[in-house]
C-alpha cells in the first residue's frame, strides 16, 4: 500500500459501472458529485476489461459499484409476516425453491424489506429476494479484476433505477410512479410509491426486438423493403416510430409509413406487457392510480415513442433525464441529446448500493480487513510523528537533557515493538482459529440448521404452514405452525405430519406440546407446537 494513497481523496471518489449487452455506461463521482460520465460501445465481449481499464487510466476510484442482470439473476417478491431478521432468513431458506430458481450452493442470495403491503386486513413486509448464479457473479468480478478494479458492492437494476428516481425525479410524498427502462435486450418496469420501490418486473421485449422486426421483407407499392440488421438499427435511430400519415421517404424511395406495419406487432406486445404490469400492480397493491410514467434507457430515445406510450396507456409520460433537469452535463464537451437517459442505472448505484449486495462473503470479509488495516496504518503514521515532536519539545525544554531523550526514545521503540507484536498476535489468532476448525472436525461439527430446514421442507404438506423453527445446542427443536383444512380433518392432518416427522431419520422423540383451533382470514385453522430432537 502506498503511503500517499492513505491521504488522497480516493475514499471519496466512486465509479459506477453499468455493463449492458451493447455498451458500458459509467458515471464518476467525487465527494458525491458527478464529475464525468459516458457510454462506451462494446464491439466484442472480450473488449470489456480493456474498456474498463481505459476508464481508470488517469482515475483511481476509492469505490466501484456495479450490478448484474439477465437470465442468471432472479428477483422475486413475496409478503411475509413481520418478524426478526433471523426468522425471516430461516423462512426464506425453508421455501427457497419458491423464491429462487437456483439452489443455495449454486447461487448468491440476498434479500431486503422494500415496503409494507396489506393482505387480508393485515400489514405485512414486502420482501424482495434476489438470487444470482455464483459463476456469473464470479465472472463479473473477474472482468473487473482484469482491469485492475475490485467491486465494492454488486446490486441489481431495480434498486439503482429507484435510487435515481428518488434523488432526481422530484417525487412527491404520496405520488405513484411507473419507471420504464428500455434497454437493448430487456425492459425493466418498476413501481415507486411514497418514494419507495414497491414492485419490479423485467420483460424481454426491448430495442433489439424492434430492430429485428424491421428486418422482415415487406413488399410496398414503391418496391420491396428488405433491411439487414445494421440498416434497420440505423433507420430506427434516425426515424423512430413511423406514423401512418408520414411523408418522409427512405433513401431507396420507399415511404417511411410502411415501417409501421413491421413495428406495430412488437409495440403492441410491449404495450400489452406494460398494461398487464400496471393492472397487476393496481389490483394486488390496492393502488387507485399511476400518476406518471418515466421513460429512460436507450430505447426511450426513439422518436415519437413518448407520445405513442402516453396515447395508448393513457398516463402522463415523461423522458427521465436527470442530467438535463439537474444540470449534470459537462459544459466542456459537446452535448449529446438524451445521453443522460442511458445513464440512469449507473447514476443510481451510488445512492442505494447497500439495498442488496451480491458480493461473495469472502470478498466482503477481505474488504473489511483491508479497511481495518488502512485505519491502523493511518493511525500509526499519525501517532509516530506526534510522539517524535513531543520528544524533541521536551528535550528542548529541559536543556536537551540526554537522559530525557533516551527515555522517550526507549518509549518510542517499545511502541514500535507493540505495533509489531499486534500483527504477530493476529497471525497467532489465525493459526488458533485454523486449529479450532480442525478440532471441530474431530470432536464434532456444529449443528446444521440449514440441513434440518431443508429436510423439514420435504416433509411439510401444502396445507401446513410452519411459523417458527428454533433449535438449541442440546439438539432440541421447537416447531410451531398451523394446519389449514376442513375443521374435521385438521387433527388428522396434524397426526399424519407428526408420523412423517417421526419416520424421518433427522428427527426423534416427537411430542405435541399444545394445539388450538382458531380462525385465520375467515377459515378455521389448527395452531400447534411440537417439541422434538434432531439427530
XYZ file of N, CA, C and O in Angstrom, residues 211-396:
744
model
N -35.792 -3.745 -33.611
C -34.872 -3.737 -34.749
C -35.034 -4.999 -35.585
O -35.096 -4.944 -36.826
N -35.103 -6.156 -34.923
C -35.241 -7.427 -35.642
C -36.558 -7.483 -36.417
O -36.621 -8.051 -37.518
N -37.624 -6.906 -35.860
C -38.913 -6.905 -36.563
C -38.830 -6.126 -37.872
O -39.548 -6.428 -38.839
N -37.955 -5.115 -37.901
C -37.840 -4.279 -39.096
C -37.029 -4.944 -40.204
O -36.906 -4.391 -41.297
N -36.449 -6.128 -39.946
C -35.676 -6.821 -40.992
C -36.546 -7.752 -41.831
O -36.056 -8.372 -42.772
N -37.818 -7.881 -41.464
C -38.729 -8.727 -42.254
C -38.971 -8.063 -43.620
O -39.246 -6.864 -43.702
N -38.878 -8.840 -44.657
C -39.070 -8.310 -46.015
C -40.540 -7.913 -46.228
O -41.451 -8.677 -45.882
N -40.741 -6.717 -46.781
C -42.094 -6.189 -46.979
C -42.205 -5.633 -48.405
O -41.364 -4.848 -48.852
N -43.248 -6.054 -49.113
C -43.488 -5.550 -50.475
C -44.434 -4.354 -50.409
O -45.517 -4.434 -49.820
N -44.006 -3.234 -50.985
C -44.790 -1.994 -50.953
C -45.023 -1.525 -52.389
O -44.358 -1.992 -53.336
N -45.944 -0.571 -52.597
C -46.149 -0.024 -53.964
C -44.881 0.609 -54.522
O -44.702 0.656 -55.743
N -44.001 1.109 -53.646
C -42.759 1.740 -54.120
C -41.646 0.731 -54.371
O -40.574 1.080 -54.875
N -41.847 -0.520 -53.982
C -40.815 -1.530 -54.141
C -40.686 -2.405 -52.909
O -41.448 -2.276 -51.947
N -39.712 -3.282 -52.916
C -39.509 -4.218 -51.817
C -38.642 -3.578 -50.737
O -37.595 -2.995 -51.024
N -39.088 -3.715 -49.482
C -38.335 -3.194 -48.340
C -37.706 -4.381 -47.620
O -38.398 -5.197 -47.009
N -36.383 -4.502 -47.741
C -35.652 -5.609 -47.107
C -34.408 -5.034 -46.427
O -33.436 -4.677 -47.108
N -34.432 -4.917 -45.123
C -33.340 -4.305 -44.374
C -32.536 -5.374 -43.639
O -33.103 -6.328 -43.090
N -31.206 -5.211 -43.627
C -30.412 -6.063 -42.751
C -30.407 -5.446 -41.356
O -30.927 -4.352 -41.140
N -29.829 -6.144 -40.391
C -29.920 -5.709 -39.001
C -29.235 -4.361 -38.777
O -29.709 -3.532 -37.992
N -28.139 -4.115 -39.503
C -27.416 -2.847 -39.343
C -28.231 -1.680 -39.883
O -28.364 -0.633 -39.224
N -28.797 -1.859 -41.090
C -29.609 -0.790 -41.685
C -30.866 -0.529 -40.851
O -31.283 0.628 -40.669
N -31.472 -1.612 -40.340
C -32.690 -1.453 -39.539
C -32.398 -0.643 -38.274
O -33.199 0.214 -37.874
N -31.259 -0.897 -37.650
C -30.902 -0.163 -36.434
C -30.691 1.317 -36.739
O -31.145 2.192 -35.977
N -30.015 1.608 -37.835
C -29.760 2.999 -38.205
C -31.059 3.732 -38.537
O -31.270 4.877 -38.124
N -31.939 3.073 -39.275
C -33.221 3.699 -39.639
C -34.079 3.911 -38.392
O -34.759 4.937 -38.249
N -34.048 2.933 -37.495
C -34.806 3.077 -36.246
C -34.323 4.301 -35.466
O -35.134 5.078 -34.942
N -33.004 4.471 -35.369
C -32.460 5.619 -34.632
C -32.783 6.942 -35.322
O -33.027 7.949 -34.659
N -32.785 6.933 -36.669
C -32.994 8.174 -37.411
C -34.460 8.588 -37.449
O -34.803 9.757 -37.246
N -35.369 7.612 -37.684
C -36.771 7.957 -37.907
C -37.682 7.597 -36.737
O -38.801 8.106 -36.643
N -37.217 6.690 -35.854
C -38.024 6.303 -34.705
C -39.256 5.525 -35.109
O -39.222 4.692 -36.020
N -40.379 5.813 -34.425
C -41.635 5.139 -34.737
C -42.311 5.894 -35.878
O -42.581 7.086 -35.772
N -42.586 5.162 -36.947
C -43.198 5.823 -38.105
C -44.684 6.053 -37.873
O -45.354 5.283 -37.195
N -45.193 7.127 -38.463
C -46.615 7.443 -38.376
C -47.291 7.110 -39.703
O -46.683 7.275 -40.772
N -48.530 6.653 -39.651
C -49.224 6.273 -40.905
C -49.343 7.412 -41.912
O -49.436 7.174 -43.115
N -49.345 8.659 -41.434
C -49.509 9.795 -42.343
C -48.184 10.474 -42.676
O -48.166 11.580 -43.222
N -47.050 9.816 -42.377
C -45.740 10.424 -42.622
C -45.452 10.504 -44.120
O -45.764 9.578 -44.888
N -44.861 11.626 -44.541
C -44.476 11.813 -45.944
C -42.989 11.592 -46.165
O -42.494 11.738 -47.291
N -42.249 11.265 -45.099
C -40.808 11.036 -45.234
C -40.551 9.764 -46.037
O -41.349 8.832 -46.045
N -39.400 9.754 -46.703
C -39.019 8.598 -47.507
C -37.616 8.129 -47.139
O -36.755 8.925 -46.739
N -37.410 6.833 -47.288
C -36.086 6.243 -47.089
C -35.207 6.583 -48.295
O -35.721 6.993 -49.347
N -33.886 6.428 -48.166
C -33.002 6.722 -49.321
C -33.373 5.939 -50.578
O -33.114 6.404 -51.696
N -34.002 4.760 -50.433
C -34.383 3.979 -51.618
C -35.726 4.391 -52.188
O -36.264 3.742 -53.089
N -36.331 5.466 -51.636
C -37.576 5.999 -52.158
C -38.834 5.415 -51.543
O -39.941 5.852 -51.871
N -38.707 4.446 -50.645
C -39.871 3.832 -50.012
C -40.337 4.702 -48.856
O -39.533 5.188 -48.057
N -41.632 4.886 -48.742
C -42.192 5.760 -47.709
C -41.963 5.176 -46.312
O -42.076 3.958 -46.100
N -41.662 6.063 -45.379
C -41.407 5.660 -44.000
C -42.646 5.028 -43.364
O -42.540 4.149 -42.510
N -43.821 5.438 -43.807
C -45.037 4.956 -43.148
C -45.200 3.442 -43.256
O -45.917 2.829 -42.462
N -44.520 2.798 -44.214
C -44.618 1.344 -44.351
C -43.909 0.627 -43.197
O -44.198 -0.552 -42.951
N -43.001 1.322 -42.511
C -42.323 0.703 -41.376
C -43.292 0.405 -40.240
O -43.041 -0.479 -39.412
N -44.399 1.145 -40.193
C -45.372 0.940 -39.114
C -45.906 -0.488 -39.117
O -46.179 -1.070 -38.067
N -46.065 -1.078 -40.299
C -46.575 -2.448 -40.381
C -45.617 -3.437 -39.735
O -46.032 -4.475 -39.214
N -44.306 -3.132 -39.780
C -43.301 -4.005 -39.162
C -43.160 -3.724 -37.666
O -42.918 -4.646 -36.871
N -43.288 -2.470 -37.300
C -43.062 -2.088 -35.906
C -44.256 -2.386 -35.003
O -44.097 -2.696 -33.823
N -45.474 -2.283 -35.559
C -46.682 -2.335 -34.730
C -46.823 -3.629 -33.921
O -47.208 -3.573 -32.746
N -46.546 -4.832 -34.467
C -46.709 -6.050 -33.652
C -45.840 -6.047 -32.397
O -46.300 -6.449 -31.321
N -44.588 -5.595 -32.523
C -43.703 -5.559 -31.355
C -44.170 -4.505 -30.363
O -44.190 -4.738 -29.140
N -44.558 -3.344 -30.867
C -45.040 -2.289 -29.977
C -46.309 -2.724 -29.250
O -46.497 -2.420 -28.058
N -47.180 -3.456 -29.941
C -48.413 -3.941 -29.312
C -48.100 -4.921 -28.189
O -48.731 -4.887 -27.127
N -47.120 -5.806 -28.417
C -46.727 -6.749 -27.365
C -46.133 -6.025 -26.166
O -46.416 -6.367 -25.009
N -45.299 -5.017 -26.440
C -44.704 -4.252 -25.331
C -45.794 -3.540 -24.534
O -45.796 -3.562 -23.290
N -46.739 -2.904 -25.238
C -47.841 -2.217 -24.548
C -48.671 -3.189 -23.715
O -49.077 -2.869 -22.588
N -48.899 -4.389 -24.256
C -49.688 -5.382 -23.527
C -48.995 -5.773 -22.230
O -49.641 -5.908 -21.178
N -47.676 -5.960 -22.294
C -46.919 -6.335 -21.088
C -46.917 -5.196 -20.063
O -47.038 -5.428 -18.859
N -46.761 -3.967 -20.540
C -46.761 -2.820 -19.623
C -48.132 -2.666 -18.970
O -48.236 -2.478 -17.745
N -49.192 -2.753 -19.764
C -50.551 -2.634 -19.208
C -50.864 -3.774 -18.250
O -51.536 -3.571 -17.230
N -50.380 -4.990 -18.582
C -50.591 -6.122 -17.674
C -49.895 -5.870 -16.339
O -50.439 -6.172 -15.270
N -48.682 -5.305 -16.382
C -47.950 -4.999 -15.151
C -48.675 -3.924 -14.336
O -48.772 -4.013 -13.111
N -49.177 -2.903 -15.024
C -49.904 -1.826 -14.338
C -51.179 -2.362 -13.695
O -51.487 -2.053 -12.531
N -51.920 -3.196 -14.430
C -53.163 -3.761 -13.886
C -52.878 -4.635 -12.669
O -53.607 -4.587 -11.667
N -51.824 -5.449 -12.771
C -51.463 -6.315 -11.642
C -51.086 -5.470 -10.423
O -51.508 -5.760 -9.289
N -50.309 -4.435 -10.640
C -49.875 -3.585 -9.525
C -51.071 -2.896 -8.871
O -51.186 -2.869 -7.639
N -51.963 -2.360 -9.669
C -53.143 -1.688 -9.107
C -54.000 -2.658 -8.284
O -54.491 -2.312 -7.209
N -54.142 -3.888 -8.809
C -55.012 -4.864 -8.144
C -54.370 -5.413 -6.863
O -54.985 -5.400 -5.803
N -53.131 -5.873 -6.963
C -52.500 -6.554 -5.832
C -52.023 -5.592 -4.752
O -51.934 -5.967 -3.584
N -51.692 -4.361 -5.124
C -51.185 -3.404 -4.154
C -52.223 -2.344 -3.791
O -51.897 -1.374 -3.095
N -53.449 -2.527 -4.261
C -54.567 -1.628 -3.940
C -54.193 -0.177 -4.234
O -54.250 0.703 -3.378
N -53.786 0.076 -5.470
C -53.398 1.421 -5.907
C -54.463 1.948 -6.864
O -54.798 1.288 -7.856
N -54.977 3.121 -6.575
C -56.071 3.675 -7.381
C -55.590 4.209 -8.730
O -56.301 4.114 -9.729
N -54.368 4.740 -8.767
C -53.926 5.391 -9.997
C -52.403 5.370 -10.082
O -51.704 5.220 -9.078
N -51.913 5.537 -11.307
C -50.492 5.790 -11.566
C -50.399 7.254 -11.985
O -51.046 7.667 -12.954
N -49.621 8.054 -11.258
C -49.576 9.487 -11.533
C -48.823 9.823 -12.803
O -49.230 10.710 -13.563
N -47.716 9.134 -13.049
C -46.954 9.426 -14.264
C -46.022 8.269 -14.587
O -45.699 7.444 -13.727
N -45.598 8.227 -15.843
C -44.638 7.238 -16.324
C -43.346 7.969 -16.666
O -43.360 9.004 -17.339
N -42.216 7.409 -16.212
C -40.896 7.943 -16.542
C -40.217 6.972 -17.492
O -40.054 5.793 -17.169
N -39.847 7.449 -18.682
C -39.152 6.619 -19.663
C -37.657 6.894 -19.605
O -37.223 8.051 -19.549
N -36.855 5.827 -19.614
C -35.402 6.005 -19.662
C -34.798 4.813 -20.391
O -35.503 3.910 -20.837
N -33.475 4.811 -20.516
C -32.796 3.787 -21.289
C -32.637 4.213 -22.728
O -33.302 5.137 -23.213
N -31.760 3.502 -23.442
C -31.515 3.868 -24.839
C -32.751 3.804 -25.699
O -32.936 4.612 -26.608
N -33.644 2.848 -25.419
C -34.863 2.715 -26.219
C -35.826 3.859 -26.063
O -36.676 4.093 -26.933
N -35.733 4.598 -24.964
C -36.649 5.720 -24.743
C -36.383 6.895 -25.676
O -37.197 7.806 -25.777
N -35.221 6.886 -26.363
C -34.847 7.995 -27.232
C -35.498 7.915 -28.613
O -35.335 8.827 -29.424
N -36.221 6.810 -28.901
C -36.856 6.681 -30.208
C -37.848 7.817 -30.443
O -38.683 8.113 -29.586
N -37.776 8.404 -31.601
C -38.677 9.494 -31.956
C -40.123 9.000 -31.932
O -40.431 7.906 -32.397
N -40.995 9.792 -31.334
C -42.443 9.538 -31.231
C -42.817 8.473 -30.200
O -44.010 8.188 -30.032
N -41.839 7.859 -29.499
C -42.179 6.793 -28.546
C -42.940 7.352 -27.344
O -43.913 6.746 -26.886
N -42.511 8.497 -26.817
C -43.163 9.073 -25.644
C -44.643 9.349 -25.944
O -45.528 8.994 -25.160
N -44.906 9.952 -27.101
C -46.286 10.267 -27.469
C -47.098 8.983 -27.684
O -48.276 8.905 -27.316
N -46.448 7.972 -28.270
C -47.120 6.688 -28.504
C -47.528 6.052 -27.177
O -48.661 5.575 -27.031
N -46.628 6.047 -26.220
C -46.910 5.466 -24.905
C -48.031 6.237 -24.207
O -48.964 5.647 -23.651
N -47.925 7.536 -24.196
C -48.897 8.364 -23.495
C -50.293 8.192 -24.089
O -51.293 8.096 -23.358
N -50.372 8.107 -25.418
C -51.670 7.968 -26.079
C -52.301 6.605 -25.799
O -53.501 6.502 -25.529
N -51.494 5.549 -25.852
C -52.035 4.194 -25.750
C -52.187 3.695 -24.319
O -53.004 2.802 -24.074
N -51.428 4.251 -23.379
C -51.569 3.838 -21.985
C -52.494 4.781 -21.231
O -53.165 4.390 -20.277
N -52.524 6.038 -21.646
C -53.420 6.993 -21.010
C -52.891 7.571 -19.712
O -53.673 7.987 -18.857
N -51.567 7.581 -19.537
C -50.932 8.142 -18.337
C -49.871 9.141 -18.786
O -49.134 8.889 -19.750
N -49.793 10.270 -18.088
C -48.793 11.288 -18.412
C -47.400 10.656 -18.454
O -46.983 9.983 -17.516
N -46.689 10.872 -19.558
C -45.405 10.212 -19.773
C -44.317 11.255 -19.993
O -44.516 12.228 -20.715
N -43.151 11.033 -19.335
C -42.022 11.960 -19.443
C -40.752 11.180 -19.780
O -40.622 10.010 -19.423
N -39.830 11.833 -20.456
C -38.480 11.299 -20.632
C -37.678 11.684 -19.394
O -37.557 12.865 -19.069
N -37.143 10.698 -18.701
C -36.424 10.931 -17.452
C -34.934 11.126 -17.749
O -34.225 10.176 -18.052
N -34.471 12.361 -17.700
C -33.060 12.690 -17.940
C -32.579 13.625 -16.837
O -32.635 14.849 -16.963
N -32.087 13.087 -15.717
C -31.634 13.933 -14.609
C -30.421 14.789 -14.961
O -30.191 15.819 -14.336
N -29.652 14.366 -15.971
C -28.503 15.172 -16.368
C -28.969 16.518 -16.938
O -28.296 17.535 -16.772
N -30.132 16.516 -17.596
C -30.679 17.768 -18.115
C -31.404 18.537 -17.005
O -31.194 19.738 -16.821
N -32.258 17.849 -16.238
C -33.077 18.540 -15.237
C -32.251 19.065 -14.067
O -32.656 20.014 -13.396
N -31.093 18.469 -13.809
C -30.266 18.895 -12.667
C -28.903 19.432 -13.105
O -27.975 19.499 -12.294
N -28.774 19.781 -14.388
C -27.554 20.415 -14.916
C -26.296 19.603 -14.604
O -25.281 20.138 -14.136
N -26.353 18.298 -14.879
C -25.193 17.446 -14.638
C -24.301 17.310 -15.869
O -23.182 16.805 -15.762
N -24.806 17.735 -17.035
C -23.983 17.662 -18.244
C -22.779 18.605 -18.113
O -22.904 19.733 -17.620
N -21.626 18.133 -18.561
C -20.420 18.978 -18.530
C -20.467 19.994 -19.667
O -20.851 19.665 -20.803
N -20.058 21.208 -19.360
C -20.088 22.271 -20.359
C -18.846 22.271 -21.241
O -18.802 22.991 -22.240
N -17.830 21.467 -20.857
C -16.579 21.473 -21.620
C -16.539 20.378 -22.684
O -15.478 20.049 -23.203
N -17.690 19.764 -22.981
C -17.715 18.739 -24.020
C -19.002 18.876 -24.832
O -19.989 19.428 -24.348
N -19.012 18.374 -26.064
C -20.210 18.506 -26.912
C -21.422 17.831 -26.266
O -21.301 16.777 -25.640
N -22.571 18.438 -26.444
C -23.808 17.901 -25.863
C -24.352 16.784 -26.732
O -24.428 16.900 -27.954
N -24.712 15.667 -26.106
C -25.334 14.531 -26.798
C -26.759 14.393 -26.303
O -26.977 14.083 -25.124
N -27.720 14.600 -27.178
C -29.129 14.571 -26.791
C -29.504 13.205 -26.212
O -29.246 12.166 -26.804
N -30.093 13.235 -25.023
C -30.622 12.019 -24.413
C -29.599 11.106 -23.775
O -29.949 10.016 -23.309
N -28.326 11.520 -23.724
C -27.304 10.650 -23.128
C -27.648 10.310 -21.679
O -27.446 9.180 -21.223
N -28.191 11.286 -20.963
C -28.487 11.067 -19.550
C -29.491 9.967 -19.292
O -29.448 9.299 -18.253
N -30.422 9.738 -20.240
C -31.421 8.680 -20.029
C -30.785 7.295 -20.058
O -31.332 6.346 -19.490
N -29.628 7.161 -20.718
C -28.936 5.872 -20.779
C -28.092 5.626 -19.526
O -27.621 4.500 -19.313
N -27.917 6.657 -18.709
C -27.024 6.550 -17.540
C -27.787 6.424 -16.232
O -27.192 6.502 -15.155
N -29.112 6.218 -16.281
C -29.934 6.200 -15.072
C -29.480 5.107 -14.107
O -29.361 5.315 -12.903
N -29.245 3.896 -14.639
C -28.824 2.790 -13.782
C -27.504 3.061 -13.098
O -27.370 2.884 -11.886
N -26.496 3.475 -13.851
C -25.185 3.767 -13.273
C -25.274 4.914 -12.272
O -24.645 4.879 -11.204
N -26.074 5.926 -12.592
C -26.203 7.085 -11.707
C -26.778 6.691 -10.353
O -26.360 7.200 -9.312
N -27.735 5.755 -10.342
C -28.388 5.388 -9.088
C -27.601 4.448 -8.221
O -27.924 4.271 -7.036
N -26.547 3.815 -8.773
C -25.783 2.836 -7.992
C -25.180 3.433 -6.731
O -25.098 2.765 -5.693
N -24.744 4.698 -6.796
C -24.094 5.312 -5.642
C -25.065 5.526 -4.488
O -24.671 5.477 -3.322
N -26.352 5.712 -4.799
C -27.297 6.166 -3.785
C -28.069 5.046 -3.097
O -28.794 5.308 -2.150
N -27.938 3.807 -3.556
C -28.619 2.701 -2.879
C -27.801 1.428 -3.025
O -28.331 0.351 -3.298
N -26.491 1.534 -2.824
C -25.600 0.397 -3.048
C -25.765 -0.696 -2.002
O -25.374 -1.836 -2.222
N -26.336 -0.370 -0.847
C -26.437 -1.348 0.238
C -27.794 -2.029 0.309
O -28.032 -2.824 1.212
N -28.713 -1.723 -0.616
C -30.043 -2.340 -0.556
C -29.922 -3.857 -0.603
O -30.437 -4.573 0.254
N -29.278 -4.367 -1.632
C -28.855 -5.761 -1.681
C -27.419 -5.768 -2.199
O -27.023 -4.888 -2.963
N -26.651 -6.746 -1.778
C -25.254 -6.831 -2.201
C -24.941 -8.285 -2.509
O -24.961 -9.144 -1.621
N -24.654 -8.582 -3.779
C -24.362 -9.944 -4.224
C -22.869 -10.240 -4.230
O -22.439 -11.232 -4.814
N -22.075 -9.393 -3.584
C -20.653 -9.666 -3.453
C -20.483 -10.910 -2.576
O -21.112 -11.025 -1.520
N -19.655 -11.888 -2.972
C -19.452 -13.080 -2.140
C -18.951 -12.725 -0.746
O -18.258 -11.720 -0.555
N -19.290 -13.555 0.238
C -18.947 -13.275 1.634
C -17.449 -13.132 1.839
O -16.999 -12.294 2.625
N -16.663 -13.956 1.134
C -15.212 -13.887 1.332
C -14.643 -12.550 0.891
O -13.714 -12.018 1.515
N -15.225 -11.950 -0.170
C -14.747 -10.640 -0.620
C -15.217 -9.539 0.319
O -14.509 -8.552 0.535
N -16.413 -9.690 0.888
C -16.870 -8.715 1.883
C -15.948 -8.715 3.093
O -15.574 -7.654 3.616
N -15.534 -9.906 3.557
C -14.643 -10.005 4.712
C -13.284 -9.402 4.396
O -12.689 -8.704 5.222
N -12.782 -9.670 3.184
C -11.496 -9.111 2.781
C -11.547 -7.594 2.749
O -10.595 -6.919 3.173
N -12.657 -7.036 2.285
C -12.805 -5.580 2.226
C -12.765 -4.974 3.627
O -12.132 -3.939 3.849
N -13.429 -5.643 4.594
C -13.423 -5.148 5.977
C -12.019 -5.194 6.552
O -11.570 -4.249 7.216
N -11.296 -6.307 6.297
C -9.929 -6.417 6.836
C -9.019 -5.349 6.250
O -8.179 -4.773 6.952
N -9.167 -5.098 4.974
C -8.329 -4.057 4.357
C -8.640 -2.686 4.937
O -7.736 -1.877 5.161
N -9.908 -2.443 5.165
C -10.302 -1.161 5.743
C -9.709 -0.996 7.142
O -9.192 0.067 7.493
N -9.762 -2.069 7.940
C -9.183 -2.018 9.286
C -7.681 -1.805 9.220
O -7.107 -1.039 10.007
N -7.025 -2.501 8.290
C -5.578 -2.341 8.154
C -5.192 -0.932 7.757
O -4.188 -0.381 8.242
N -5.992 -0.333 6.909
C -5.706 1.045 6.481
C -5.862 2.016 7.646
O -5.057 2.930 7.818
N -6.896 1.781 8.472
C -7.080 2.642 9.643
C -5.897 2.529 10.596
O -5.425 3.533 11.142
N -5.442 1.292 10.809
C -4.287 1.093 11.702
C -3.058 1.787 11.140
O -2.299 2.434 11.878
N -2.862 1.660 9.804
C -1.695 2.291 9.186
C -1.752 3.813 9.312
O -0.748 4.465 9.635
N -2.934 4.376 9.056
C -3.092 5.829 9.181
C -2.844 6.270 10.613
O -2.160 7.277 10.868
N -3.390 5.520 11.561
C -3.205 5.854 12.973
C -1.736 5.810 13.356
O -1.232 6.688 14.072
N -1.026 4.776 12.858
C 0.399 4.660 13.182
C 1.196 5.809 12.576
O 2.093 6.365 13.218
N 0.861 6.173 11.334
C 1.587 7.254 10.659
C 1.355 8.586 11.373
O 2.241 9.455 11.416
N 0.172 8.764 11.951
C -0.124 10.000 12.674
C 0.538 10.005 14.049
O 1.138 11.003 14.475
N 0.457 8.879 14.757
C 0.939 8.818 16.139
C 2.456 8.935 16.215
O 2.996 9.663 17.062
N 3.156 8.221 15.323
C 4.627 8.199 15.423
C 5.242 9.588 15.247
O 6.075 10.020 16.067
N 4.862 10.381 14.234
C 5.420 11.736 14.144
C 5.057 12.610 15.351
O 5.872 13.428 15.803
N 3.838 12.453 15.858
C 3.439 13.237 17.030
C 4.329 12.912 18.222
O 4.782 13.805 18.957
N 4.612 11.634 18.425
C 5.488 11.241 19.534
C 6.905 11.797 19.363
O 7.553 12.201 20.335
N 7.368 11.805 18.118
C 8.717 12.343 17.865
C 8.765 13.838 18.189
O 9.710 14.338 18.813
N 7.716 14.570 17.762
C 7.671 16.016 18.029
C 7.630 16.287 19.529
O 8.330 17.174 20.047
N 6.814 15.495 20.234
C 6.752 15.651 21.697
C 8.109 15.385 22.316
O 8.551 16.097 23.246
N 8.773 14.384 21.810
C 10.098 14.037 22.321
C 11.080 15.197 22.164
O 11.810 15.568 23.103
N 11.079 15.813 20.966
C 12.011 16.928 20.704
C 11.669 18.137 21.573
O 12.572 18.788 22.138
N 10.364 18.457 21.702
C 9.965 19.612 22.504
C 10.348 19.443 23.965
O 10.841 20.387 24.622
N 10.159 18.265 24.488
C 10.537 18.016 25.887
C 12.048 18.131 26.086
O 12.525 18.636 27.117
N 12.797 17.670 25.066
C 14.252 17.760 25.167
C 14.714 19.219 25.167
O 15.631 19.608 25.906
N 14.054 20.041 24.305
C 14.430 21.457 24.262
C 14.081 22.166 25.578
O 14.840 23.009 26.069
